[in-house]
Amino acid sequence: LPADRELPITGQSDKKTFETATGLVTLTGNVFIRQGHLEIYAQQTSLETNQETKQLQQLIATGSPARFIDLPNEDGNSVEVSGNSIEFYPAKNLIITIGNAQISQNGNTVNGERIEYNTVTGLMNIQSQRALTGNPEDEQAELVIIPGAID
Amino acid sequence: MVQSRPIIPILIAIAAASLLYLLQEDDIQPSEEQSIVLPEGSPDIYMTGVDITRYDEQGQATLHAKGESLTVFNDPKRTVFAQPIIHLIDQEQRTWRITSSIAFIDENDNIDFQENVVATQLISSPPLILRTEQLLVDPAKNALKSDLAVQVTQGQQRIKAIGMTAELDTMGTNIHFLSEVSFVYEP
């Protein structure tokens, strides 16, 4: 939920490196992060904070796959995002998934090579591997909508 | 009667010798302090109200130490520092302040802080504060290390872990938390 961005971020991992000069944090091994309803599961995650405002600027999670689970609004349908790399920009309410990207909600799924997803508006921009490489042999994006799953 | 005459000179000689001996006794008798025998394992140096600064070959201060007492043993070489307050200095800037109940310094000048160890990075804003029960400082490698539970706070961020290492340089310190990491970050 949008209000979740004001909540504390808690997390665990096997290892962590903290660069005090830049505020960059790198978590490695069994990474789990939670902020309100948002949950992140990854093998490695880096968090960058703005050194003046101390706000979280960017979070990049990688894994096989890395997964994001979030509750974008009150209607209760959580969204799950997975992919090789997931970038989260809280200030822009933006999640960018790259590599085997998939977003699913309420049984509906979207697959592509690169998916941009706005966590507030729910707007998605899906790019297939073919669109990115221009190679006609590469995969296209795929969209599966369950009848009745969307009002 | 004749027998008694030789005895008198003998008696006089004995009396004179005794008198001489008594007169010299004060000189022979060593003063109380010189003959103190220290008990086994006594320190070679003991200082209180300690205030020491260490300099490198270029005359730059690298470390400043204050503390309640310093006890130095030469064999084997080790130093025990009670209630130490140690500042690591780099290019005339105090980068870290480390305090604890006690610290042990070995022959390689490595410092082993123990009990209520608090290490504060002074050059970061807000300051980063590390708490643990043991912290090893290697001034030569400019590195910190702990194998025990550590807790680090900086501004709204709190990190807990088991074990950590840190490389200290003026640009910024990289702290590596070695296992069982958990953290809370308050936006």
mmCIF file of N, CA and C in Angstrom, chain A residues 5-21 25 27 32-33 35 47 49 53-56, chain B residues 121 124-126 128 152 154 156-159 171-187:
data_model
loop_
_atom_site.group_PDB
_atom_site.id
_atom_site.type_symbol
_atom_site.label_atom_id
_atom_site.label_comp_id
_atom_site.label_asym_id
_atom_site.label_seq_id
_atom_site.Cartn_x
_atom_site.Cartn_y
_atom_site.Cartn_z
ATOM 1 N N ARG A 5 5.075 2.748 2.464
ATOM 2 C CA ARG A 5 6.414 3.340 2.219
ATOM 3 C C ARG A 5 6.875 4.152 3.427
ATOM 4 N N GLU A 6 5.954 4.446 4.332
ATOM 5 C CA GLU A 6 6.379 5.201 5.523
ATOM 6 C C GLU A 6 6.769 4.262 6.656
ATOM 7 N N LEU A 7 6.527 2.962 6.454
ATOM 8 C CA LEU A 7 6.769 2.008 7.537
ATOM 9 C C LEU A 7 8.240 1.607 7.567
ATOM 10 N N PRO A 8 8.715 1.076 8.723
ATOM 11 C CA PRO A 8 10.097 0.610 8.790
ATOM 12 C C PRO A 8 10.332 -0.533 7.800
ATOM 13 N N ILE A 9 11.552 -0.619 7.319
ATOM 14 C CA ILE A 9 11.976 -1.744 6.478
ATOM 15 C C ILE A 9 12.761 -2.688 7.377
ATOM 16 N N THR A 10 12.323 -3.919 7.459
ATOM 17 C CA THR A 10 13.077 -4.896 8.262
ATOM 18 C C THR A 10 13.572 -5.994 7.326
ATOM 19 N N GLY A 11 14.621 -6.692 7.779
ATOM 20 C CA GLY A 11 15.127 -7.723 6.885
ATOM 21 C C GLY A 11 16.123 -8.625 7.560
ATOM 22 N N GLN A 12 16.387 -9.740 6.888
ATOM 23 C CA GLN A 12 17.428 -10.682 7.335
ATOM 24 C C GLN A 12 18.232 -11.146 6.133
ATOM 25 N N SER A 13 19.449 -11.603 6.426
ATOM 26 C CA SER A 13 20.265 -12.215 5.354
ATOM 27 C C SER A 13 21.416 -12.939 6.020
ATOM 28 N N ASP A 14 22.147 -13.724 5.209
ATOM 29 C CA ASP A 14 23.302 -14.417 5.770
ATOM 30 C C ASP A 14 24.424 -13.435 6.047
ATOM 31 N N LYS A 15 24.687 -12.557 5.068
ATOM 32 C CA LYS A 15 25.791 -11.598 5.223
ATOM 33 C C LYS A 15 25.311 -10.209 4.807
ATOM 34 N N LYS A 16 26.062 -9.213 5.254
ATOM 35 C CA LYS A 16 25.700 -7.843 4.878
ATOM 36 C C LYS A 16 26.968 -7.005 4.848
ATOM 37 N N THR A 17 27.071 -6.152 3.828
ATOM 38 C CA THR A 17 28.175 -5.190 3.776
ATOM 39 C C THR A 17 27.582 -3.791 3.772
ATOM 40 N N PHE A 18 28.138 -2.927 4.606
ATOM 41 C CA PHE A 18 27.595 -1.578 4.778
ATOM 42 C C PHE A 18 28.716 -0.586 4.504
ATOM 43 N N GLU A 19 28.561 0.214 3.435
ATOM 44 C CA GLU A 19 29.566 1.233 3.114
ATOM 45 C C GLU A 19 29.108 2.531 3.770
ATOM 46 N N THR A 20 29.811 2.909 4.858
ATOM 47 C CA THR A 20 29.310 4.033 5.647
ATOM 48 C C THR A 20 29.418 5.349 4.878
ATOM 49 N N ALA A 21 30.354 5.442 3.936
ATOM 50 C CA ALA A 21 30.528 6.725 3.240
ATOM 51 C C ALA A 21 29.378 6.973 2.265
ATOM 52 N N VAL A 25 24.153 -0.533 1.029
ATOM 53 C CA VAL A 25 24.071 -1.771 1.796
ATOM 54 C C VAL A 25 23.916 -2.917 0.811
ATOM 55 N N LEU A 27 23.172 -7.019 0.755
ATOM 56 C CA LEU A 27 22.779 -8.195 1.536
ATOM 57 C C LEU A 27 23.016 -9.415 0.660
ATOM 58 N N PHE A 32 15.698 -11.680 2.962
ATOM 59 C CA PHE A 32 14.253 -11.440 3.091
ATOM 60 C C PHE A 32 14.061 -10.019 3.610
ATOM 61 N N ILE A 33 13.248 -9.230 2.904
ATOM 62 C CA ILE A 33 13.011 -7.837 3.305
ATOM 63 C C ILE A 33 11.511 -7.606 3.363
ATOM 64 N N GLN A 35 8.484 -4.496 4.123
ATOM 65 C CA GLN A 35 8.047 -3.128 4.449
ATOM 66 C C GLN A 35 6.539 -3.102 4.320
ATOM 67 N N LEU A 47 20.786 -1.944 -1.368
ATOM 68 C CA LEU A 47 19.897 -0.838 -1.004
ATOM 69 C C LEU A 47 20.727 0.445 -0.995
ATOM 70 N N THR A 49 20.578 4.519 -0.141
ATOM 71 C CA THR A 49 19.773 5.547 0.531
ATOM 72 C C THR A 49 20.362 6.907 0.188
ATOM 73 N N THR A 53 18.556 12.917 2.747
ATOM 74 C CA THR A 53 17.204 12.680 3.268
ATOM 75 C C THR A 53 17.112 11.339 3.998
ATOM 76 N N LYS A 54 18.155 10.493 3.799
ATOM 77 C CA LYS A 54 18.169 9.156 4.408
ATOM 78 C C LYS A 54 17.010 8.304 3.896
ATOM 79 N N GLN A 55 16.369 8.712 2.823
ATOM 80 C CA GLN A 55 15.269 7.914 2.258
ATOM 81 C C GLN A 55 15.859 6.813 1.379
ATOM 82 N N LEU A 56 15.152 5.696 1.287
ATOM 83 C CA LEU A 56 15.582 4.610 0.415
ATOM 84 C C LEU A 56 15.366 5.052 -1.019
ATOM 85 N N GLN B 121 32.147 5.730 14.969
ATOM 86 C CA GLN B 121 32.814 6.324 13.809
ATOM 87 C C GLN B 121 32.487 7.807 13.802
ATOM 88 N N SER B 124 31.419 9.946 10.263
ATOM 89 C CA SER B 124 30.174 9.783 9.486
ATOM 90 C C SER B 124 29.065 10.594 10.159
ATOM 91 N N SER B 125 28.127 11.045 9.377
ATOM 92 C CA SER B 125 27.043 11.850 9.926
ATOM 93 C C SER B 125 25.708 11.278 9.469
ATOM 94 N N PRO B 126 24.839 10.844 10.407
ATOM 95 C CA PRO B 126 25.082 10.792 11.838
ATOM 96 C C PRO B 126 26.151 9.751 12.153
ATOM 97 N N LEU B 128 28.186 6.578 13.295
ATOM 98 C CA LEU B 128 27.861 5.155 13.334
ATOM 99 C C LEU B 128 28.384 4.604 14.661
ATOM 100 N N VAL B 152 24.928 -2.469 15.333
ATOM 101 C CA VAL B 152 25.364 -1.189 14.760
ATOM 102 C C VAL B 152 24.137 -0.316 14.578
ATOM 103 N N GLN B 154 23.017 3.603 13.069
ATOM 104 C CA GLN B 154 23.391 4.864 12.417
ATOM 105 C C GLN B 154 22.106 5.527 11.975
ATOM 106 N N GLN B 156 18.578 6.164 11.431
ATOM 107 C CA GLN B 156 17.386 5.324 11.613
ATOM 108 C C GLN B 156 17.666 3.854 11.356
ATOM 109 N N GLN B 157 18.933 3.496 11.165
ATOM 110 C CA GLN B 157 19.225 2.120 10.774
ATOM 111 C C GLN B 157 19.845 1.350 11.941
ATOM 112 N N ARG B 158 19.324 0.146 12.200
ATOM 113 C CA ARG B 158 19.899 -0.704 13.253
ATOM 114 C C ARG B 158 20.200 -2.069 12.628
ATOM 115 N N ILE B 159 21.411 -2.539 12.823
ATOM 116 C CA ILE B 159 21.826 -3.812 12.245
ATOM 117 C C ILE B 159 22.356 -4.701 13.356
ATOM 118 N N MET B 171 38.175 7.521 3.398
ATOM 119 C CA MET B 171 37.049 7.760 2.493
ATOM 120 C C MET B 171 35.753 7.232 3.115
ATOM 121 N N GLY B 172 35.850 6.118 3.671
ATOM 122 C CA GLY B 172 34.624 5.546 4.228
ATOM 123 C C GLY B 172 34.933 4.138 4.664
ATOM 124 N N THR B 173 34.215 3.662 5.609
ATOM 125 C CA THR B 173 34.512 2.336 6.147
ATOM 126 C C THR B 173 33.542 1.335 5.553
ATOM 127 N N ASN B 174 34.053 0.213 5.109
ATOM 128 C CA ASN B 174 33.177 -0.867 4.666
ATOM 129 C C ASN B 174 33.073 -1.872 5.793
ATOM 130 N N ILE B 175 31.850 -2.057 6.300
ATOM 131 C CA ILE B 175 31.658 -2.997 7.392
ATOM 132 C C ILE B 175 31.012 -4.260 6.839
ATOM 133 N N HIS B 176 31.594 -5.401 7.095
ATOM 134 C CA HIS B 176 31.045 -6.679 6.613
ATOM 135 C C HIS B 176 30.492 -7.429 7.816
ATOM 136 N N PHE B 177 29.195 -7.704 7.774
ATOM 137 C CA PHE B 177 28.558 -8.468 8.847
ATOM 138 C C PHE B 177 28.544 -9.927 8.404
ATOM 139 N N LEU B 178 29.015 -10.815 9.239
ATOM 140 C CA LEU B 178 29.384 -12.138 8.738
ATOM 141 C C LEU B 178 28.263 -13.170 8.770
ATOM 142 N N SER B 179 27.351 -13.103 9.719
ATOM 143 C CA SER B 179 26.268 -14.095 9.688
ATOM 144 C C SER B 179 25.109 -13.638 10.556
ATOM 145 N N GLU B 180 23.989 -14.323 10.304
ATOM 146 C CA GLU B 180 22.746 -14.068 11.056
ATOM 147 C C GLU B 180 22.419 -12.587 11.108
ATOM 148 N N VAL B 181 22.385 -11.973 9.974
ATOM 149 C CA VAL B 181 22.154 -10.525 9.876
ATOM 150 C C VAL B 181 20.655 -10.236 9.959
ATOM 151 N N SER B 182 20.306 -9.272 10.783
ATOM 152 C CA SER B 182 18.932 -8.741 10.741
ATOM 153 C C SER B 182 19.038 -7.231 10.872
ATOM 154 N N PHE B 183 18.086 -6.522 10.246
ATOM 155 C CA PHE B 183 18.198 -5.058 10.314
ATOM 156 C C PHE B 183 16.818 -4.427 10.308
ATOM 157 N N VAL B 184 16.752 -3.227 10.804
ATOM 158 C CA VAL B 184 15.535 -2.418 10.774
ATOM 159 C C VAL B 184 15.966 -1.047 10.263
ATOM 160 N N TYR B 185 15.145 -0.576 9.292
ATOM 161 C CA TYR B 185 15.486 0.727 8.723
ATOM 162 C C TYR B 185 14.237 1.583 8.794
ATOM 163 N N GLU B 186 14.276 2.641 9.574
ATOM 164 C CA GLU B 186 13.099 3.501 9.734
ATOM 165 C C GLU B 186 13.187 4.637 8.715
ATOM 166 N N PRO B 187 12.315 4.652 7.717
ATOM 167 C CA PRO B 187 12.413 5.731 6.711
ATOM 168 C C PRO B 187 12.251 7.120 7.348
#
